[in-house]
Coordinates of C-alpha atoms in Angstrom, one line a residue:
Chain A
M756 CA 2.1 -90.9 -24.0
T757 CA 5.0 -91.4 -21.6
T758 CA 3.9 -90.2 -18.2
S759 CA 6.0 -90.2 -15.1
Q760 CA 5.6 -93.2 -12.7
A761 CA 6.6 -91.1 -9.8
I762 CA 4.6 -91.5 -6.5
L763 CA 2.7 -88.3 -5.7
T764 CA 1.6 -87.6 -2.1
V765 CA 0.7 -84.7 0.2
D766 CA 1.9 -84.3 3.8
A767 CA 1.2 -81.9 6.6
V768 CA 3.2 -80.5 9.5
L769 CA 0.3 -79.6 11.8
L770 CA 1.4 -77.4 14.7
T771 CA -0.4 -76.6 17.9
L772 CA 0.5 -75.4 21.4
V773 CA 0.2 -77.8 24.4
E774 CA 1.2 -76.3 27.8
A775 CA 3.0 -73.4 26.1
E776 CA 5.2 -75.7 24.0
L777 CA 5.0 -76.1 20.2
H778 CA 3.8 -79.6 19.3
V779 CA 3.6 -81.4 15.9
A780 CA 0.9 -83.9 15.1
L781 CA 2.0 -87.4 14.2
I782 CA 0.0 -90.5 13.3
R783 CA 0.6 -94.2 13.4
R784 CA 1.0 -95.4 9.8
E785 CA -1.5 -98.0 8.8
A786 CA 0.0 -99.0 5.5
E787 CA 3.4 -100.1 4.3
P788 CA 6.1 -98.9 4.1
F789 CA 6.8 -98.3 7.7
A790 CA 3.4 -99.5 8.9
G791 CA 3.1 -99.0 12.7
H792 CA 5.6 -96.2 12.8
W793 CA 4.8 -92.6 13.6
G794 CA 4.8 -90.3 10.6
L795 CA 3.3 -87.1 9.3
P796 CA -0.4 -87.2 8.4
G797 CA -0.7 -87.4 4.7
G798 CA -1.6 -89.6 1.8
Y799 CA -2.5 -89.8 -1.9
I800 CA -4.6 -87.5 -3.9
H801 CA -8.1 -88.8 -4.4
E802 CA -8.7 -87.8 -8.0
Q803 CA -12.5 -88.2 -7.7
E804 CA -13.0 -85.8 -4.8
D805 CA -10.0 -83.5 -4.4
D806 CA -10.0 -80.3 -6.4
S807 CA -6.4 -79.6 -5.7
A808 CA -3.4 -80.9 -3.6
K809 CA -4.4 -78.4 -0.9
A810 CA -8.0 -79.8 -0.9
A811 CA -6.4 -83.3 -0.5
I812 CA -4.4 -82.3 2.6
A813 CA -7.4 -80.5 4.1
R814 CA -9.4 -83.7 3.7
V815 CA -6.7 -85.7 5.4
L816 CA -6.4 -83.2 8.3
Q817 CA -10.2 -83.1 8.8
A818 CA -10.4 -86.9 8.9
K819 CA -7.3 -87.6 11.0
A820 CA -6.9 -84.6 13.2
G821 CA -10.4 -83.2 13.5
V822 CA -9.3 -79.8 12.3
E823 CA -12.0 -78.2 10.1
S824 CA -10.3 -75.1 8.7
P825 CA -6.8 -74.6 10.1
Y826 CA -4.5 -72.0 8.7
L827 CA -3.0 -74.0 5.8
E828 CA -0.1 -73.0 3.6
E829 CA 2.1 -74.8 1.1
Y830 CA 5.7 -75.1 2.2
G831 CA 7.1 -76.7 -0.9
T832 CA 7.9 -80.1 -2.4
F833 CA 10.4 -82.8 -1.3
S834 CA 11.3 -85.3 -4.0
G835 CA 13.8 -87.7 -5.4
P836 CA 14.7 -91.4 -6.0
V837 CA 15.7 -92.4 -2.4
R838 CA 13.2 -90.8 0.0
D839 CA 10.6 -93.6 -0.4
P840 CA 11.6 -97.3 -0.7
R841 CA 8.9 -97.8 -3.4
G842 CA 10.6 -95.5 -5.9
W843 CA 10.9 -92.0 -7.2
S844 CA 8.5 -89.9 -5.2
L845 CA 7.3 -86.3 -4.6
T846 CA 5.4 -85.0 -1.7
V847 CA 3.8 -81.6 -1.5
V848 CA 4.3 -80.4 2.1
Y849 CA 1.9 -78.0 3.8
F850 CA 2.0 -76.5 7.3
A851 CA -1.1 -76.0 9.3
L852 CA -1.7 -74.2 12.6
A853 CA -4.6 -74.9 14.8
P854 CA -5.5 -74.0 18.5
V855 CA -6.7 -77.6 19.2
V856 CA -6.3 -81.0 17.6
S857 CA -8.2 -84.2 18.1
G858 CA -8.8 -87.5 16.3
Q859 CA -6.2 -90.2 15.6
V860 CA -3.1 -88.0 15.7
Q861 CA -0.9 -87.6 18.7
M862 CA 0.9 -84.4 19.6
F863 CA 4.7 -84.5 20.2
P864 CA 6.8 -81.6 21.4
V865 CA 9.0 -80.4 18.5
H866 CA 12.1 -80.9 20.7
A867 CA 11.2 -84.6 21.5
L868 CA 10.2 -86.3 18.3
P869 CA 10.4 -90.1 17.8
N870 CA 12.4 -91.5 14.9
L871 CA 10.5 -90.8 11.7
P872 CA 10.4 -92.6 8.4
F873 CA 11.1 -91.1 4.9
D874 CA 12.5 -87.5 5.2
H875 CA 9.9 -86.5 7.8
T876 CA 12.4 -85.4 10.3
Q877 CA 14.0 -83.0 7.8
I878 CA 10.6 -81.8 6.6
I879 CA 9.6 -80.8 10.1
A880 CA 12.9 -79.0 10.7
K881 CA 12.5 -77.1 7.5
V882 CA 8.9 -76.1 8.2
L883 CA 9.8 -75.0 11.7
E884 CA 12.5 -72.7 10.3
R885 CA 9.9 -71.2 7.9
V886 CA 7.3 -70.8 10.6
R887 CA 9.7 -69.1 13.0
S888 CA 10.9 -66.8 10.2
K889 CA 7.4 -66.0 9.1
A890 CA 6.3 -65.3 12.7
S891 CA 8.8 -62.5 12.9
Y892 CA 7.0 -60.3 10.3
S893 CA 3.5 -61.6 10.1
S894 CA 0.3 -62.6 12.1
L895 CA 1.0 -66.3 11.6
P896 CA 1.1 -67.2 15.4
V897 CA -2.5 -65.9 15.9
H898 CA -3.7 -69.1 14.3
L899 CA -2.4 -71.1 17.3
C900 CA -4.6 -69.0 19.7
P901 CA -8.1 -69.8 20.8
P902 CA -10.8 -67.5 19.4
E903 CA -10.4 -65.0 22.2
F904 CA -7.1 -63.8 23.8
T905 CA -5.4 -60.9 25.5
I906 CA -2.2 -59.2 24.2
P907 CA -0.1 -60.7 27.0
E908 CA -1.4 -64.2 26.0
L909 CA -0.6 -63.6 22.3
H910 CA 2.8 -62.2 23.3
A911 CA 3.6 -65.5 25.1
V912 CA 2.5 -67.4 22.0
Y913 CA 4.9 -65.4 19.7
E914 CA 7.7 -66.0 22.2
V915 CA 7.1 -69.8 22.1
V916 CA 7.0 -69.9 18.3
M917 CA 10.0 -67.7 17.9
G918 CA 11.9 -69.3 20.8
E919 CA 13.1 -65.9 22.1
K920 CA 12.1 -63.1 24.4
L921 CA 10.3 -60.2 22.8
N922 CA 10.0 -56.7 24.2
I923 CA 6.3 -56.2 25.0
A924 CA 6.2 -52.5 24.0
N925 CA 7.8 -53.2 20.6
F926 CA 5.5 -56.2 20.2
R927 CA 2.4 -54.1 20.8
R928 CA 3.5 -51.5 18.3
K929 CA 4.3 -54.0 15.6
L930 CA 1.1 -55.9 16.2
E931 CA -0.8 -52.7 15.5
D932 CA 1.0 -52.4 12.1
L933 CA -0.5 -55.8 11.3
Q934 CA -4.1 -54.7 11.9
V935 CA -5.4 -58.2 12.4
L936 CA -7.0 -57.9 15.8
E937 CA -10.3 -56.4 16.9
E938 CA -11.3 -55.6 20.5
I939 CA -14.2 -57.6 21.9
P940 CA -16.1 -54.6 23.5
G941 CA -16.4 -54.7 27.2
C942 CA -14.5 -57.9 27.5
L943 CA -11.6 -57.8 30.0
R944 CA -9.6 -60.7 31.5
S945 CA -7.7 -60.7 34.8
G946 CA -4.0 -61.6 34.4
G947 CA -3.2 -62.5 37.9
R948 CA -1.6 -59.6 39.8
S949 CA -1.6 -57.1 36.9
R950 CA -4.6 -55.1 35.9
P951 CA -7.2 -56.8 33.7
S952 CA -6.4 -57.0 30.0
Q953 CA -8.6 -56.2 27.0
V954 CA -9.7 -59.4 25.2
Y955 CA -9.2 -59.5 21.4
R956 CA -10.1 -61.7 18.5
V957 CA -8.8 -62.0 14.9
S958 CA -10.8 -59.8 12.6
K959 CA -12.8 -61.8 10.1
K960 CA -10.6 -60.9 7.1
Y961 CA -7.6 -62.7 8.7
R962 CA -9.3 -65.8 10.1
N963 CA -7.7 -68.0 7.5
A964 CA -5.2 -65.5 6.1
L965 CA -2.0 -63.7 7.1
S966 CA -1.2 -60.0 7.5
V967 CA 2.4 -59.2 6.7
R968 CA 4.4 -56.1 7.8
E969 CA 5.4 -53.7 5.1
R970 CA 8.9 -53.9 3.9
G971 CA 10.2 -51.9 1.1
L972 CA 13.4 -51.2 -0.9
Chain B
M421 CA -0.8 -100.7 -3.3
T422 CA -3.1 -97.9 -4.6
T423 CA -1.1 -95.1 -6.0
S424 CA -2.4 -91.9 -7.5
Q425 CA -2.7 -91.8 -11.3
A426 CA -2.2 -88.0 -11.3
I427 CA 0.0 -86.5 -14.0
L428 CA 3.2 -85.0 -12.4
T429 CA 5.2 -82.3 -14.3
V430 CA 7.6 -79.5 -13.7
D431 CA 7.4 -76.0 -15.3
A432 CA 9.5 -72.9 -15.3
V433 CA 8.9 -69.2 -15.6
L434 CA 12.3 -68.1 -16.9
L435 CA 12.7 -64.4 -16.8
T436 CA 15.3 -62.2 -18.4
L437 CA 15.6 -58.5 -19.5
V438 CA 15.5 -57.6 -23.2
E439 CA 15.9 -53.9 -24.0
A440 CA 15.1 -52.9 -20.4
E441 CA 11.8 -54.9 -20.4
L442 CA 11.0 -58.0 -18.4
H443 CA 10.5 -61.0 -20.7
V444 CA 9.4 -64.6 -20.1
A445 CA 10.7 -67.6 -22.1
L446 CA 8.1 -69.6 -24.0
I447 CA 8.6 -72.7 -26.2
R448 CA 6.5 -74.2 -29.0
R449 CA 5.0 -77.4 -27.6
E450 CA 6.1 -80.5 -29.5
A451 CA 3.7 -83.0 -28.0
E452 CA -0.1 -83.1 -27.4
P453 CA -2.0 -81.6 -25.8
F454 CA -1.7 -78.2 -27.4
A455 CA 1.1 -79.3 -29.8
G456 CA 2.3 -76.2 -31.8
H457 CA 1.2 -73.8 -29.1
W458 CA 3.4 -71.6 -27.1
G459 CA 3.8 -72.7 -23.5
L460 CA 6.1 -72.6 -20.5
P461 CA 9.2 -74.8 -20.8
G462 CA 8.7 -77.9 -18.7
G463 CA 8.1 -81.6 -18.8
Y464 CA 8.0 -84.9 -16.9
I465 CA 10.4 -86.1 -14.3
H466 CA 13.0 -88.5 -15.7
E467 CA 13.3 -91.0 -12.9
Q468 CA 16.5 -92.4 -14.1
E469 CA 18.5 -89.2 -14.2
D470 CA 16.7 -86.5 -12.0
D471 CA 17.6 -86.4 -8.3
S472 CA 14.8 -84.1 -7.5
A473 CA 12.0 -82.1 -9.1
K474 CA 14.4 -79.1 -9.1
A475 CA 17.1 -81.2 -11.0
A476 CA 14.4 -82.0 -13.5
I477 CA 13.6 -78.4 -14.3
A478 CA 17.3 -77.5 -14.3
R479 CA 17.8 -80.2 -17.0
V480 CA 14.9 -78.8 -19.1
L481 CA 16.2 -75.2 -18.8
Q482 CA 19.7 -76.2 -19.8
A483 CA 18.5 -78.3 -22.8
K484 CA 15.8 -75.8 -24.0
A485 CA 17.1 -72.4 -23.0
G486 CA 20.8 -72.8 -22.8
V487 CA 21.0 -71.6 -19.2
E488 CA 23.5 -73.5 -17.2
S489 CA 23.0 -72.4 -13.6
P490 CA 20.3 -69.7 -13.4
Y491 CA 18.9 -68.5 -10.1
L492 CA 16.2 -71.1 -9.6
E493 CA 13.6 -71.2 -6.9
E494 CA 10.4 -73.2 -6.3
Y495 CA 7.3 -71.1 -6.5
G496 CA 4.8 -73.8 -5.6
T497 CA 2.4 -76.3 -7.1
F498 CA -0.7 -75.9 -9.3
S499 CA -3.0 -78.9 -9.4
G500 CA -6.5 -80.2 -10.0
P501 CA -8.8 -82.2 -12.2
V502 CA -9.4 -79.6 -15.0
R503 CA -6.1 -77.8 -15.7
D504 CA -4.9 -80.6 -18.1
P505 CA -7.3 -82.3 -20.5
R506 CA -5.6 -85.6 -19.8
G507 CA -6.8 -85.8 -16.2
W508 CA -5.9 -84.8 -12.7
S509 CA -2.5 -83.2 -12.8
L510 CA 0.0 -81.4 -10.6
T511 CA 2.9 -79.2 -11.8
V512 CA 5.7 -77.9 -9.6
V513 CA 6.4 -74.4 -10.8
Y514 CA 9.9 -72.8 -10.5
F515 CA 11.0 -69.3 -11.4
A516 CA 14.4 -68.7 -12.9
L517 CA 16.3 -65.5 -13.6
A518 CA 19.1 -65.3 -16.1
P519 CA 21.0 -62.5 -17.8
V520 CA 20.8 -64.2 -21.3
V521 CA 18.8 -67.0 -22.8
S522 CA 19.3 -69.0 -25.9
G523 CA 18.2 -72.3 -27.5
Q524 CA 14.7 -73.1 -28.6
V525 CA 12.8 -70.7 -26.4
Q526 CA 11.6 -67.3 -27.5
M527 CA 11.3 -64.4 -25.2
F528 CA 8.0 -62.5 -24.9
P529 CA 7.5 -59.2 -23.0
V530 CA 5.4 -60.0 -19.9
H531 CA 2.9 -57.4 -21.0
A532 CA 2.4 -59.0 -24.4
L533 CA 2.0 -62.7 -24.0
P534 CA 0.2 -64.9 -26.5
N535 CA -2.7 -67.1 -25.5
L536 CA -1.3 -69.9 -23.4
P537 CA -2.6 -73.4 -22.7
F538 CA -3.3 -75.0 -19.3
D539 CA -3.2 -72.4 -16.5
H540 CA 0.1 -71.0 -17.8
T541 CA -1.2 -67.4 -18.0
Q542 CA -2.2 -67.6 -14.3
I543 CA 1.1 -69.2 -13.4
I544 CA 3.0 -66.4 -15.0
A545 CA 0.9 -63.7 -13.3
K546 CA 1.4 -65.4 -9.9
V547 CA 5.1 -65.8 -10.3
L548 CA 5.5 -62.1 -11.4
E549 CA 3.7 -61.0 -8.3
R550 CA 6.1 -63.1 -6.2
V551 CA 9.2 -61.8 -8.0
R552 CA 8.1 -58.2 -7.6
S553 CA 7.4 -58.6 -4.0
K554 CA 10.6 -60.5 -3.3
A555 CA 12.6 -57.8 -5.3
S556 CA 11.4 -55.3 -2.7
Y557 CA 13.4 -56.8 0.1
S558 CA 16.1 -59.0 -1.5
S559 CA 18.9 -59.2 -4.0
L560 CA 16.8 -61.2 -6.4
P561 CA 17.1 -58.8 -9.4
V562 CA 20.9 -59.1 -9.5
H563 CA 20.4 -62.4 -11.2
L564 CA 19.1 -60.6 -14.2
C565 CA 22.3 -58.6 -14.5
P566 CA 25.4 -59.5 -16.5
P567 CA 28.4 -60.4 -14.4
E568 CA 29.6 -56.8 -14.1
F569 CA 27.5 -53.8 -13.6
T570 CA 27.3 -50.3 -12.0
I571 CA 24.9 -49.2 -9.3
P572 CA 22.9 -47.0 -11.8
E573 CA 22.6 -50.0 -14.0
L574 CA 21.4 -52.2 -11.2
H575 CA 19.0 -49.5 -10.0
A576 CA 17.5 -49.5 -13.5
V577 CA 17.0 -53.3 -13.3
Y578 CA 15.2 -53.0 -10.0
E579 CA 13.0 -50.3 -11.4
V580 CA 12.0 -52.5 -14.3
V581 CA 11.3 -55.5 -12.1
M582 CA 9.3 -53.6 -9.6
G583 CA 7.6 -51.4 -12.1
E584 CA 8.1 -48.2 -10.2
K585 CA 10.6 -45.4 -9.6
L586 CA 13.0 -45.9 -6.7
N587 CA 14.9 -43.1 -5.0
I588 CA 18.6 -43.8 -5.8
A589 CA 19.9 -42.7 -2.5
N590 CA 17.6 -45.0 -0.6
F591 CA 18.4 -47.7 -3.1
R592 CA 22.1 -47.4 -2.4
R593 CA 21.6 -47.6 1.4
K594 CA 19.3 -50.6 1.2
L595 CA 21.6 -52.3 -1.2
E596 CA 24.4 -51.9 1.3
D597 CA 22.3 -53.8 3.9
L598 CA 22.1 -56.7 1.5
Q599 CA 25.9 -57.0 1.3
V600 CA 25.8 -59.0 -1.9
L601 CA 28.1 -56.8 -4.1
E602 CA 31.8 -56.5 -4.3
E603 CA 33.8 -53.8 -6.1
I604 CA 35.9 -54.8 -9.0
P605 CA 39.1 -52.9 -8.0
G606 CA 40.1 -50.1 -10.5
C607 CA 37.2 -50.8 -12.8
L608 CA 35.1 -47.7 -13.6
R609 CA 32.5 -47.3 -16.4
S610 CA 31.4 -44.0 -18.0
G611 CA 27.7 -43.3 -17.7
G612 CA 27.3 -40.7 -20.4
R613 CA 27.4 -37.2 -19.0
S614 CA 27.8 -38.2 -15.4
R615 CA 31.1 -39.1 -13.8
P616 CA 32.3 -42.7 -14.2
S617 CA 30.7 -45.3 -11.9
Q618 CA 32.4 -48.0 -10.0
V619 CA 31.8 -51.5 -11.5
Y620 CA 30.6 -54.3 -9.2
R621 CA 29.9 -58.0 -9.3
V622 CA 27.9 -60.3 -7.1
S623 CA 30.1 -61.8 -4.4
K624 CA 30.7 -65.5 -4.8
K625 CA 28.5 -66.4 -1.8
Y626 CA 25.4 -65.0 -3.5
R627 CA 25.9 -66.1 -7.2
N628 CA 23.1 -68.6 -6.9
A629 CA 21.5 -67.4 -3.7
L630 CA 19.6 -64.5 -2.2
S631 CA 20.3 -62.0 0.5
V632 CA 17.3 -60.8 2.3
R633 CA 16.9 -57.6 4.4
E634 CA 16.4 -58.1 8.1
R635 CA 12.9 -57.7 9.4
G636 CA 11.9 -58.4 12.9
L637 CA 8.9 -58.3 15.2

């Protein structure tokens, strides 16, 4: 049997908001190559314990970033003979969104990343493109919010993720299409000078999933 | 260095139209496991010649199905300890669309597939779901068409892919949004009893790419 000798890994672009700016989690690499450098959290599959590549990256994120069940989606693979000095390699890249992150990772603003090894800079750029695009027609950014939030707060999160101003009236209407939120009865929050806003949470069905707006040809 | 011993492969769901029905290309497996059974065309990475996993599957499709440059897109990975009897394995799955297919593969209607090894039945089902969804907001089905076609012909292809009737007037309008087609000047084709239809081709920019309709929150 001739099997491939390619190196197989999983990596995650874990995003969170810090002071209203999108941040990505990086970790100091312990092993060669590039030991001591900042890089994406990731690693090898553990054949004895991981039921899938997704389970492998979930294990890494729990151990290194203290996130139990973030929103986690496969972005795609990056592969080839030159991306890793050890030889032909393939990594399955996931993106994860969480309201808070802890553990050994450190958060960096997406606009001020250090030099990164392998193709990690390109991976982050590609994932951010996907996340921005997906935010424009789905409930993806709710996974950056704490469990309870107002519409103005969620609106601000969408603006940060998409990097542009969004008309609040349109936003409310399109959010209703998504049907992901439920009111927390009787819970209002003061928003400074404006009148108090209703507080919402993500309905159970969408806690680890997305709602996508209907399109149709 | 502890690297993973996981088995890494690439597989393709190659789709084409035969007599106005969507078909998938299968090939008789030469090697164990499941030698002699029908399966998806795929195989190992060839580290010496493949620049990426996508290059590996393009090589396989050219060799086994005679398709030079089909529309080719990564679907995602399937992985785990039980999908391959040899051990923990990961396959990167691509979908490909081509107007004609030749070589060692045989085309099966998607509704009448033989029993397939590994998780190939599930892979095909998942890819078809993606292709149908993507067809509803993109130019994806044009890659099933021959180089020159009329709008009624393309409309019929969309209906086959999506498995539903599409209003022709809406279809024409939405197709215009996509801006993927160009008229072949002076080229008309008779459509039976109706008046002759203008013949179109995909504009160069989109021959191996997609156009997607705008959505926006």
